XYZ file of C-alpha atoms in Angstrom:
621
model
C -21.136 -0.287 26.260
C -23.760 1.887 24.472
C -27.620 0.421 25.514
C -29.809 -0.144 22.252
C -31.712 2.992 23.198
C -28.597 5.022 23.216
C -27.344 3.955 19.524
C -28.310 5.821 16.173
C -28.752 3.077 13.223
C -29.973 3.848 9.998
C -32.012 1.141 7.725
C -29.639 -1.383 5.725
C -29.765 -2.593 1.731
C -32.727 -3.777 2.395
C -34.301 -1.100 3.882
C -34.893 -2.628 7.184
C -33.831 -0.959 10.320
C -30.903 -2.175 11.545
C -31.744 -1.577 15.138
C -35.787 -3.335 15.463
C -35.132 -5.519 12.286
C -38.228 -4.816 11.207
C -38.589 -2.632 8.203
C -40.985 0.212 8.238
C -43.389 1.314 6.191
C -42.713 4.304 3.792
C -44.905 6.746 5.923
C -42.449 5.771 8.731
C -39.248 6.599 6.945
C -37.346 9.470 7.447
C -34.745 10.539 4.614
C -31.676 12.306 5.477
C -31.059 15.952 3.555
C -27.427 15.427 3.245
C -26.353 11.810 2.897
C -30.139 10.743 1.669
C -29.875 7.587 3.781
C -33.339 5.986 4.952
C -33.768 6.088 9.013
C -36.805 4.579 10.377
C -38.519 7.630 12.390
C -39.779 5.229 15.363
C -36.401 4.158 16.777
C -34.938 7.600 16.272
C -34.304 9.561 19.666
C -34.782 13.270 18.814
C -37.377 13.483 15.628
C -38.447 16.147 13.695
C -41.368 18.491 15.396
C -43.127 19.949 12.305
C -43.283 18.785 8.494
C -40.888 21.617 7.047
C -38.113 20.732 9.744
C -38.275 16.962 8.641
C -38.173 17.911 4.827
C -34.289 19.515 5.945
C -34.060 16.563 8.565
C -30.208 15.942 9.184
C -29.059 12.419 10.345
C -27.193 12.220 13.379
C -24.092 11.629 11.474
C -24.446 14.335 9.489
C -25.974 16.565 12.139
C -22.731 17.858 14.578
C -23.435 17.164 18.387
C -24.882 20.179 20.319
C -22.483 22.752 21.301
C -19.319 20.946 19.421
C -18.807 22.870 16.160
C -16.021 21.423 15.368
C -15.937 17.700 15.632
C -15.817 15.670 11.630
C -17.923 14.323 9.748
C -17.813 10.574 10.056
C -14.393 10.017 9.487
C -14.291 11.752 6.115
C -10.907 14.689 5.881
C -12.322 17.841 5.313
C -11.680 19.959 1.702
C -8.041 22.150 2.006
C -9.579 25.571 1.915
C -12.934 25.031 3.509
C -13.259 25.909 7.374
C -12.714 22.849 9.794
C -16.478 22.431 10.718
C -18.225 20.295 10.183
C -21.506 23.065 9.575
C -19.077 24.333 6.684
C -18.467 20.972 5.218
C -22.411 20.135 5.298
C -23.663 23.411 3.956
C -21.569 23.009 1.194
C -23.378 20.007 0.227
C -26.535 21.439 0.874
C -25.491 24.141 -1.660
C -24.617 20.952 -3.981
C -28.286 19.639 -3.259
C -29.877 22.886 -4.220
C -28.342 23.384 -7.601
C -31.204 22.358 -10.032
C -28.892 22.472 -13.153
C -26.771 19.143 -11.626
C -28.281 15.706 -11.801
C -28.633 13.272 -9.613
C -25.292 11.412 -10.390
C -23.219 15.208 -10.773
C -24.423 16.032 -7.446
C -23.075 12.518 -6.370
C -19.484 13.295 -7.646
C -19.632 16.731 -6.454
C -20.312 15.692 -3.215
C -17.421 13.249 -3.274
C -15.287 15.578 -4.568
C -15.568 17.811 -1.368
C -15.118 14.724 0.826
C -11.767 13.652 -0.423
C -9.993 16.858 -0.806
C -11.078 17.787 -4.162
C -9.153 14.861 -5.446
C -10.393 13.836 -9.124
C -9.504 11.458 -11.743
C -9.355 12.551 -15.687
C -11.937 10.105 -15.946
C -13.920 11.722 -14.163
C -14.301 14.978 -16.229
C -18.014 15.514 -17.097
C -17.757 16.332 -20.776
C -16.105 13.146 -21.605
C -18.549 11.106 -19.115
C -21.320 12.434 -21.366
C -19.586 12.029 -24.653
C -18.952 8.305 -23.502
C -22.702 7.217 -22.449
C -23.933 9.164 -25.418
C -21.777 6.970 -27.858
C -22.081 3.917 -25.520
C -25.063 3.340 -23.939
C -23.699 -0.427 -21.911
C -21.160 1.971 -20.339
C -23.994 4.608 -19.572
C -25.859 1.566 -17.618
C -23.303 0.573 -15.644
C -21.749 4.273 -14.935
C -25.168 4.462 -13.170
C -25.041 1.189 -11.608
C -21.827 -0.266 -10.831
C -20.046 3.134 -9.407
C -17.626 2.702 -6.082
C -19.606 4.614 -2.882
C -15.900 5.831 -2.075
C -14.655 7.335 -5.075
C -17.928 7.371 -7.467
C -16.231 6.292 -10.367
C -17.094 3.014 -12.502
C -15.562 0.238 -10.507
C -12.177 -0.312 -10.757
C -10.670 -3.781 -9.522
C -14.183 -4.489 -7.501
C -14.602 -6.476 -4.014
C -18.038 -7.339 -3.474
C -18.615 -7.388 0.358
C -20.124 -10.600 1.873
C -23.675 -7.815 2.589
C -23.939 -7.776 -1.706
C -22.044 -4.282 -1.953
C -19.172 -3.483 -4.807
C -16.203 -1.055 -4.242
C -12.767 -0.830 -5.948
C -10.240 -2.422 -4.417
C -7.864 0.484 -3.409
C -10.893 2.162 -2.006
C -11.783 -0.330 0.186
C -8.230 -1.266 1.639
C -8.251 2.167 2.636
C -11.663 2.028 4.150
C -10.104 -1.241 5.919
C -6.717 0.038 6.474
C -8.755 2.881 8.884
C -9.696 0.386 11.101
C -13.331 0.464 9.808
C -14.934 -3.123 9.506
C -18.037 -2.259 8.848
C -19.589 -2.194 5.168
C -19.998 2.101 4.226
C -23.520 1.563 2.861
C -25.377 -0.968 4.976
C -23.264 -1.431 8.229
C -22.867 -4.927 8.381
C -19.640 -6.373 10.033
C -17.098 -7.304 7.069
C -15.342 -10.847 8.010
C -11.798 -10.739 8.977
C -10.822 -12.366 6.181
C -12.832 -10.586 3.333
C -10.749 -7.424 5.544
C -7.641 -8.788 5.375
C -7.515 -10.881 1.887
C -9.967 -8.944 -0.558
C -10.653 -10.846 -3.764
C -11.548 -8.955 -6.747
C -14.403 -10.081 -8.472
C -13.656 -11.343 -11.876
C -16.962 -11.802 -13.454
C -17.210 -7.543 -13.145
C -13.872 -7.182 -14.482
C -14.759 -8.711 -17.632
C -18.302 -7.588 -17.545
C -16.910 -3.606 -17.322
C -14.425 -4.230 -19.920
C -16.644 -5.601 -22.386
C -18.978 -2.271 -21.892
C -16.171 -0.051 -22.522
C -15.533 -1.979 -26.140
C -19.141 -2.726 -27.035
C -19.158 0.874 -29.015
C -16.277 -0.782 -31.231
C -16.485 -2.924 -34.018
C -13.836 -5.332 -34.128
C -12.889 -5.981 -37.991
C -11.165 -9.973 -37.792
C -7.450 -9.696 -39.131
C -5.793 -11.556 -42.254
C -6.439 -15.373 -41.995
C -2.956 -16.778 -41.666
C -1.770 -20.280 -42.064
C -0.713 -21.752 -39.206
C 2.368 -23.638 -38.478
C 3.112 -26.390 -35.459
C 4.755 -29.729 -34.700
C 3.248 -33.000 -34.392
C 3.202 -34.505 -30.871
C -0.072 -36.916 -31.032
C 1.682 -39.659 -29.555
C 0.975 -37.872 -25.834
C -2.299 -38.007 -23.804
C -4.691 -35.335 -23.771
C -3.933 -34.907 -19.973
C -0.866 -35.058 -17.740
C -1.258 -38.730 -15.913
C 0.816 -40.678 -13.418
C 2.392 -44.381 -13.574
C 1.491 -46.924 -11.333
C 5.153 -47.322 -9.989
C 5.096 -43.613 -9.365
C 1.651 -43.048 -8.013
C 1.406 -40.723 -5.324
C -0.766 -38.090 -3.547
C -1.316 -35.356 -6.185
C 0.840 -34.670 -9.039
C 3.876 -34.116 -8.173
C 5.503 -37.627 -9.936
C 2.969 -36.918 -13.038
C 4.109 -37.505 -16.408
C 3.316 -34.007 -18.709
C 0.488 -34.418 -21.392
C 0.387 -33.385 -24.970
C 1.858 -29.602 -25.437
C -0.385 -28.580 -27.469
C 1.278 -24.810 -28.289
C 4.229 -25.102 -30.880
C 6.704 -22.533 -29.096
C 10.402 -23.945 -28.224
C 11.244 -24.000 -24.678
C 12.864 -20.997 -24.571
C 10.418 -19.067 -26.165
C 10.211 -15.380 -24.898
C 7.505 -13.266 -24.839
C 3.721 -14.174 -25.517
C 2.663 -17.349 -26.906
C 0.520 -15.726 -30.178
C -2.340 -17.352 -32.313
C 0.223 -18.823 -35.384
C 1.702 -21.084 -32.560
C -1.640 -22.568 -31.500
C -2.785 -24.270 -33.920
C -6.041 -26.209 -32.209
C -7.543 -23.148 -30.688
C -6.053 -20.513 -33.487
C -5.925 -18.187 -30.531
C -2.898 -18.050 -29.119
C -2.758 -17.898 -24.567
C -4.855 -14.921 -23.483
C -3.797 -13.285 -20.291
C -6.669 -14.618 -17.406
C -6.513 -18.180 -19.488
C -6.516 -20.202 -16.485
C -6.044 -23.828 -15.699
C -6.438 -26.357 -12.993
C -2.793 -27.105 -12.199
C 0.860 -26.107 -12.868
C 0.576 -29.284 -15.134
C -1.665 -27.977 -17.339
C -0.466 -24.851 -17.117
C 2.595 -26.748 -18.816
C 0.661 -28.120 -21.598
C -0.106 -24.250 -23.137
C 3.638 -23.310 -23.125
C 3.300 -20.652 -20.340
C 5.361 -22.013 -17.711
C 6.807 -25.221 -18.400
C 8.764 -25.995 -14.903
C 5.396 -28.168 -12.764
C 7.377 -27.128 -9.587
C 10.194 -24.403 -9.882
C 9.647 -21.105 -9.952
C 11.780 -19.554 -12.415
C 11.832 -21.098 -16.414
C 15.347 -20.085 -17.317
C 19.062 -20.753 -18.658
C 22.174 -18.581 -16.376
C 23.440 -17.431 -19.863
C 20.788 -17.461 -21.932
C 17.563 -15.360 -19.716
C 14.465 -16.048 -17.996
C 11.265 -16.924 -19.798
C 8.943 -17.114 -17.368
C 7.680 -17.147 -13.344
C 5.507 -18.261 -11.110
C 3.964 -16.577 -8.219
C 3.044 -19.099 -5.409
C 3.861 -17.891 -1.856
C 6.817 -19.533 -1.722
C 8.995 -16.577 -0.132
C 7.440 -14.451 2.823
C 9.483 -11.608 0.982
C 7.271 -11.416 -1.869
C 5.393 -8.153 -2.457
C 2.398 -8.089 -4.820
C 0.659 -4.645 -6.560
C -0.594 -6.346 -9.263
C 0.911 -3.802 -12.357
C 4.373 -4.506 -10.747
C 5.809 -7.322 -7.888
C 9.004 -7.447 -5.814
C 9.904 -11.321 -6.813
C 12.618 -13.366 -4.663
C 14.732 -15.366 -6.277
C 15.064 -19.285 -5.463
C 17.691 -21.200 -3.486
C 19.048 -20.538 0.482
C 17.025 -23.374 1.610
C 18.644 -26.877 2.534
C 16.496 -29.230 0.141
C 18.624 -32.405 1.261
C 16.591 -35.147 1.938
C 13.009 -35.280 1.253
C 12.691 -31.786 1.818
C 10.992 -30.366 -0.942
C 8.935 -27.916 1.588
C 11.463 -26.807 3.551
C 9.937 -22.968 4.232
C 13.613 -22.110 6.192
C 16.363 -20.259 4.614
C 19.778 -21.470 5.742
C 22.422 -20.036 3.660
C 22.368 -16.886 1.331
C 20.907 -16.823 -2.143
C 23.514 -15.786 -5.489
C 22.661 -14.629 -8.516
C 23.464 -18.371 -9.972
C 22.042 -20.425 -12.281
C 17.174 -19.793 -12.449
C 18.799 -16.303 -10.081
C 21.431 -15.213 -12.687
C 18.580 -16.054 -15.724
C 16.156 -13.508 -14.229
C 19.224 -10.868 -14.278
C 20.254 -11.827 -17.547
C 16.625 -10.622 -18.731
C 17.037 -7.618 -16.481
C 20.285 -6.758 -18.475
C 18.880 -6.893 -21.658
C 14.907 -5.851 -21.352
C 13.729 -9.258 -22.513
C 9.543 -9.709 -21.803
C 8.919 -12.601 -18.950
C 5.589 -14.492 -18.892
C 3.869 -14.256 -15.728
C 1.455 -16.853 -13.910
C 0.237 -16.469 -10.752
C -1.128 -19.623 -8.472
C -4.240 -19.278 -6.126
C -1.334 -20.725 -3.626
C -0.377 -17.276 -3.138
C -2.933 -16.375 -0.681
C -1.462 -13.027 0.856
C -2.430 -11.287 -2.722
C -5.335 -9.942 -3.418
C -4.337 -10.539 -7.189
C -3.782 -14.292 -6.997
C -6.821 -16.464 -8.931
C -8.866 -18.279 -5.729
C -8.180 -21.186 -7.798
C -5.868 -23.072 -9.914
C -2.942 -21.124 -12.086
C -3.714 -18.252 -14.174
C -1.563 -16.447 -17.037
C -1.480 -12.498 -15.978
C 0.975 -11.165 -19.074
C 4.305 -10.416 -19.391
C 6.078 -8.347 -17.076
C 9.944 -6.758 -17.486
C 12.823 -6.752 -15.297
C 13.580 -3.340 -14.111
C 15.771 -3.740 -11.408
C 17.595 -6.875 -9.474
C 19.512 -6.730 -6.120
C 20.604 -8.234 -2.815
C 19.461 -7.752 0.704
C 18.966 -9.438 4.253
C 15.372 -10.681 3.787
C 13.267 -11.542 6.820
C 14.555 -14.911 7.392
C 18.056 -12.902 7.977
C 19.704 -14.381 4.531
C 20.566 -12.360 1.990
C 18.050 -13.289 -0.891
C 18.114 -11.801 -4.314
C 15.387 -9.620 -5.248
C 13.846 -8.514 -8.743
C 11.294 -5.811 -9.374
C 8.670 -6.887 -12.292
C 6.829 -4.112 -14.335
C 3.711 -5.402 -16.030
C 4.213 -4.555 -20.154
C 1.644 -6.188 -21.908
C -0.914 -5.088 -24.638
C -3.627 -6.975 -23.014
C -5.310 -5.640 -20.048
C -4.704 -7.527 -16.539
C -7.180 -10.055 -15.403
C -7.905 -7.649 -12.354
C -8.704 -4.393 -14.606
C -11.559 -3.076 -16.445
C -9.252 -1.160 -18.935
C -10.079 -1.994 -22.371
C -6.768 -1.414 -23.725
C -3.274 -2.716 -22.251
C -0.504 -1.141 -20.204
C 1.329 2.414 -21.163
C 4.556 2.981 -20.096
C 4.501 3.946 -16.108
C 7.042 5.280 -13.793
C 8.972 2.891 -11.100
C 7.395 2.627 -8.021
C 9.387 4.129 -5.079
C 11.053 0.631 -3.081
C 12.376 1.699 0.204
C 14.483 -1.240 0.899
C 17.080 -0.430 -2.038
C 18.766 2.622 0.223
C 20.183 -0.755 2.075
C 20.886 -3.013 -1.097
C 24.023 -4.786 -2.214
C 24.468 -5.804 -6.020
C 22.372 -3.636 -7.733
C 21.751 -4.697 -11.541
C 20.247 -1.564 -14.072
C 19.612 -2.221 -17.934
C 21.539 0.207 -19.313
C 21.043 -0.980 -23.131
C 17.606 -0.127 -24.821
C 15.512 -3.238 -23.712
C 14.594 -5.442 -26.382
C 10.703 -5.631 -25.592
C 9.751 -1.695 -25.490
C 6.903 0.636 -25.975
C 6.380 1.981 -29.509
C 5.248 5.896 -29.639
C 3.854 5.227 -32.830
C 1.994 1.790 -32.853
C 0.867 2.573 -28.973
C 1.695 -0.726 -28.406
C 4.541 -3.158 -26.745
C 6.429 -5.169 -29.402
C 10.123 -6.655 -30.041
C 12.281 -3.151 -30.677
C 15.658 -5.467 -31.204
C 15.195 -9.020 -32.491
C 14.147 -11.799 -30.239
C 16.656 -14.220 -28.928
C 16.372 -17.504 -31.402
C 15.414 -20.462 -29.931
C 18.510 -23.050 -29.167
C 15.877 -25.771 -30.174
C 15.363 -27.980 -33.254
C 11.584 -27.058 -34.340
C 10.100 -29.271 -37.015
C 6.888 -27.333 -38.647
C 4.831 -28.465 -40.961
C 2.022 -26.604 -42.790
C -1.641 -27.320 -41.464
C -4.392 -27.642 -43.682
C -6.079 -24.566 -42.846
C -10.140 -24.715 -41.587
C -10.535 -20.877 -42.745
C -14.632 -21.839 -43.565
C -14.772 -22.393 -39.938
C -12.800 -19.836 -38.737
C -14.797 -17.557 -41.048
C -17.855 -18.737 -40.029
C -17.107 -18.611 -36.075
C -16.364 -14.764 -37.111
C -19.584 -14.295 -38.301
C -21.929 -15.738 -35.318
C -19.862 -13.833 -32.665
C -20.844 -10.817 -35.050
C -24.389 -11.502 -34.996
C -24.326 -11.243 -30.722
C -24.939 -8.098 -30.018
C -22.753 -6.323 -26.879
C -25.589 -6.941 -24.389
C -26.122 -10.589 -25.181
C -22.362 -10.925 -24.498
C -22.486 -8.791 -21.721
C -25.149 -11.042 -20.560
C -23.181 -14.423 -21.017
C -20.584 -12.445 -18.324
C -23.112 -13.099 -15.612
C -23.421 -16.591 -15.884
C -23.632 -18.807 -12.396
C -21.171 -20.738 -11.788
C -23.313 -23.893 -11.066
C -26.490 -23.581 -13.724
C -24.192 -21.902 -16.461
C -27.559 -19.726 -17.218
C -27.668 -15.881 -16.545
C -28.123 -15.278 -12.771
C -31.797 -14.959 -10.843
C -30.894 -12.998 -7.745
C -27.004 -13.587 -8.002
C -25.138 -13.783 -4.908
C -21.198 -13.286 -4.409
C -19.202 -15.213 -2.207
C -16.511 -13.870 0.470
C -14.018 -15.810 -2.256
C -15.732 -13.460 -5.250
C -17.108 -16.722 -7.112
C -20.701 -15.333 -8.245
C -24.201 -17.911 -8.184
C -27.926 -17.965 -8.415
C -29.147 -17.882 -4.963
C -31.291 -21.016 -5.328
C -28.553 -22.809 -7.114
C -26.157 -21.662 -4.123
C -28.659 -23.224 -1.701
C -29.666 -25.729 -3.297
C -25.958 -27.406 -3.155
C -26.290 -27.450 0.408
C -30.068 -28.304 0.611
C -30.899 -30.809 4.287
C -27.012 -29.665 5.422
C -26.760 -28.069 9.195
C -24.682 -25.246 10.111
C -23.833 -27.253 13.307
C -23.468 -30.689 13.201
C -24.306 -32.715 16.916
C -22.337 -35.358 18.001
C -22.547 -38.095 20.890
C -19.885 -40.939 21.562
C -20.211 -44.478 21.772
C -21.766 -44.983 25.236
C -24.407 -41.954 25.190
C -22.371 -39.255 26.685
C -22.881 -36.027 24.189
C -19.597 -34.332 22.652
C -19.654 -30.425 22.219
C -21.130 -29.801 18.661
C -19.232 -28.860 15.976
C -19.774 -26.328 13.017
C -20.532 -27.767 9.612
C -17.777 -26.808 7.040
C -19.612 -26.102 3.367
C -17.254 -25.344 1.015
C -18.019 -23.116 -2.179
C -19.014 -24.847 -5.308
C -15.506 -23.390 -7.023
C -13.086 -23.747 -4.632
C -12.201 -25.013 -0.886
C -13.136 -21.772 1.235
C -15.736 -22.320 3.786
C -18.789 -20.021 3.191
C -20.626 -21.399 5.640
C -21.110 -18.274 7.881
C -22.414 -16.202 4.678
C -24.334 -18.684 4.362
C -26.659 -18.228 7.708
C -27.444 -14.709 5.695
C -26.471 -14.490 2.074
C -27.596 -11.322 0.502
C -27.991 -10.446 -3.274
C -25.962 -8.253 -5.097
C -28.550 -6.043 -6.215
C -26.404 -3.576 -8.363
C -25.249 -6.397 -10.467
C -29.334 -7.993 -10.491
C -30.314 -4.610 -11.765
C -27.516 -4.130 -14.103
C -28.892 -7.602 -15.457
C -32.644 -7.294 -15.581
C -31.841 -4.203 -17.825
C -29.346 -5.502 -20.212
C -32.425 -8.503 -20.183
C -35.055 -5.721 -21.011
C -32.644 -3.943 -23.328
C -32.200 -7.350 -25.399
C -36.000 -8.381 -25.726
C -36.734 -4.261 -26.930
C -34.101 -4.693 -29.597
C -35.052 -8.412 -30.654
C -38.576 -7.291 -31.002
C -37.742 -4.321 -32.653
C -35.906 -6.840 -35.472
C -38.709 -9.312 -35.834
C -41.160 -5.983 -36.317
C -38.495 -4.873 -38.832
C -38.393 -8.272 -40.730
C -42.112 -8.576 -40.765
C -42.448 -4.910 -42.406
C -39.535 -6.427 -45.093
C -41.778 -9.308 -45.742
């Protein structure tokens, strides 16, 4: 194993040196020409002789070892077309560095651009980066604060790293899938877990999406009157009898529904059938339990999977782990149907599959919607834990999905199950995307395993739920199914003052102020002071964080009765939001410090433009 001596570690985040721990003074720094990372000049091994060499001082990752010309750099693929040296790859860059007509942040994609093969999103394109800031100057702050180290584009699906870093998802699994557990920009060892089960951080999402829409002024719609059924003789809440009263809720009576959609509604639940909220479900609405998930309408079954009639279709599913077959990208799913497992009994958990699954009765529902492109609501539960899409807690509504293909196989259990692939088709950006508008129409993904399927179901009608060329949006192309239920609507008084007058104080926020009420902590409900992000992407003030666990141990002694001392055991602390242990980050939490930055100016930003008003009313005065 490599002696302290004999390693070559740069400073972290924090600018401390990663091999003394102590961090050096600015006099003592050495900056790398190429990858412009800090090194502290004491602990380096060979050092720069004269002031002009350090000034084009190479890193020993960037510098190739003495008399090998041809090994990488660092893992990166070279660029198709540029010679396999390493000297090529890094004179290139210096070129990059020397051009005085790029900025900073060109430079930056330039650079990254040579790294992964010249690969380059349209978003990318310079023009339109420029055009964008210029007309939006939120998304200018974050394109220079929240970008991915990998790809250098505005985050997209972030993971914030337990060291206070943010990358996009897919650009980290890669990083991961490499066999790399180390964080790219400070080095720290990434937990196995964070590795293995990324969670995307919602708070960003949201935060990103808002900046992209805080150019655009949304005009409210026509007031409508509302329509919806009275049902005020059911609690608030779902609740359990006495006689029934068990662990949890699985013998709970359902509370008030307080949506006004049939049963067998399809498609989104829309503002005319709420008519407390005036709203309608957004996708991300989440709730606590699959019983309150009941009460809005989106899936009504507190325990199946599948809300659907055999002849009739599918309305709705819920993804909870419940097959090891399930396959989760987010945008689209490979869903296995239910049934094949011997429920006799008191088996209700029963994880083994004993006989083959049909396309019968919830199975034959999902292919009826397959058949005739009908839209299927979509909820995920934090149950599902091998997703990185799942919510860490409760149930949350992702959209509606359709039904693109349905078929048998021999799953992994070695029963044939039936299997459906989902395609997200909503107009309302995922929960996991920073997108400000919804889906387009995308092609299927490639699914290997349907070269050995049996059964295969295609729609070969025009769906019913389809993309319109025109509108650029999803609607109803054929008429929805009616509802086989009795509906009794009566007209609702109306509260358009209110309504009208909610309309106008959401106007008077400006974008930042919203932006700002994005970075809330979890705990204070105030904009974070040196937030910190948990391996399970929940997001806190540091003092709040540690004040919840104030006079607590990380290891907690003990001794039995008669003196003799047990082996000590380590102190689970579970997050504030949900039941991970974050005990180990913990020991060493660190602070996000792109998102504190991103805050302090959208802070400064709102007091300029707040005094620049009262100035402005004075002068009217």
């Amino acid at each position: 194993m490599a002696t302290t001596q004999q390693r070559q570690l740069p400073c972290d985040g924090d600018d401390i040196c990663m091999l003394c721990r102590n961090k050096p003074a600015d006099e003592d720094k050495l900056i790398c020409n190429t990858c412009v990372t800090p090194w502290h000049l004491s602990c380096l091994s060979a050092r720069p002789e004269t002031l002009a060499s350090a000034y084009q001082w190479e890193c020993p990752d960037c510098a190739p070892a003495a008399g090998d010309v041809s090994a990488p750099t660092v893992g990166v693929p070279l660029l198709s077309g540029v010679s396999d040296t390493s000297t090529d790859l890094i004179s290139s860059i210096r070129a990059i560095e020397a051009d005085e007509s790029l900025t900073v942040q060109e430079k930056a994609r330039k650079r990254q651009e040579l790294m992964t093969r010249g690969c380059r999103s349209p978003d990318l394109d310079d023009a339109k980066l420029k055009k964008n800031r210029k007309k939006n100057d939120v998304l200018g702050l974050f394109d220079e604060s929240l970008n991915c180290s990998f790809c250098m584009q505005l985050l997209e699906r972030p993971v914030t790293t337990p060291c206070g870093h943010n990358f996009c998802l897919k650009c980290f699994q890669k990083w991961v899938g490499q066999g790399k557990r180390t964080c790219v920009k400070c080095r720290r060892t990434i937990p196995d877990k964070m590795a293995s089960q990324p969670r995307i951080n919602s708070a960003l999402v949201v935060a990103i999406r808002m900046a992209k829409v805080s150019n655009l002024t949304d005009q409210p719609g026509p007031l409508k009157v509302y329509h919806f059924m009275h049902n005020q003789d059911r609690p608030d809440k779902a609740f359990t009898t006495e006689r029934a009263k068990k662990t949890g809720k699985a013998n709970a009576c359902s509370g008030k529904i307080f949506v006004t959609v049939p049963p067998d509604h399809f498609g989104p639940i829309l503002a005319e059938n709420d008519p407390i909220r005036k709203q309608g479900v957004s996708v991300g609405e989440s709730w606590e339990d699959r019983m309150e998930c009941r009460q809005w309408g989106t899936h009504l079954p507190h325990v199946a999977g599948i809300a659907g009639q055999a002849d009739y279709g599918a309305q709705s599913v819920a993804l909870s782990g419940g097959y090891e077959d399930d396959e989760d990208h987010g945008e689209w799913f490979l869903y296995t149907g239910s049934g094949g497992r011997d429920l006799s009994g008191n088996k209700r958990t029963n994880k083994l599959q004993s006989f083959d699954q049909e396309f019968k009765n919830m199975n034959e529902s999902l292919r009826v919607s397959c058949k005739k492109g009908y839209p299927v609501r979509v909820v995920r539960s934090h149950k599902e834990k091998r997703s990185s899409y799942a919510p860490e807690t409760g149930v949350r509504y992702d959209g509606v999905y359709r039904i693109e293909k349905c078929w048998r196989k021999v799953g992994i259990q070695g029963m044939k199950v039936c299997r459906y692939l989902f395609v997200r088709c909503d107009n309302e950006p995922a929960p996991w995307t920073s997108d400000e508008h919804g889906d387009c129409p995308r092609p299927l993904p490639s699914i290997p395993e349907l070269k050995a399927a049996k059964d295969v179901t295609e729609r070969k009608e025009s769906p019913h739920w389809d993309y319109d060329e025109e509108d650029g949006c999803w609607k109803w192309k054929k008429p929805p199914p009616s509802s086989r239920k009795k509906q009794v609507a009566t007209g609702s008084p109306g509260e358009i003052k209110k309504m009208r007058a909610a309309i106008r104080q959401a106007k008077r926020m400006t974008a930042k102020d919203k932006l700002l009420k994005e970075f809330s902590c979890l705990i204070c409900r105030n904009v974070m002071t040196l937030p910190l992000t948990t391996p399970c992407a929940h997001n806190f003030c540091k003092p709040c964080l540690e004040n919840v666990f104030v006079g607590q141990t990380f290891v907690k002694e003990r001794t039995r009765q008669g003196g003799r001392t047990l082996r000590a055991r380590k102190n689970i602390m579970k997050c504030p939001s949900c039941s991970n242990d974050i005990s180990d980050f913990l020991q060493n939490p660190q602070v996000n410090r792109d998102v504190m930055n991103v805050i302090e100016t959208l802070k400064n930003k709102s007091e300029e433009e707040a005094s620049k008003m009262m100035r402005k009313m004075r002068r009217e005065n």
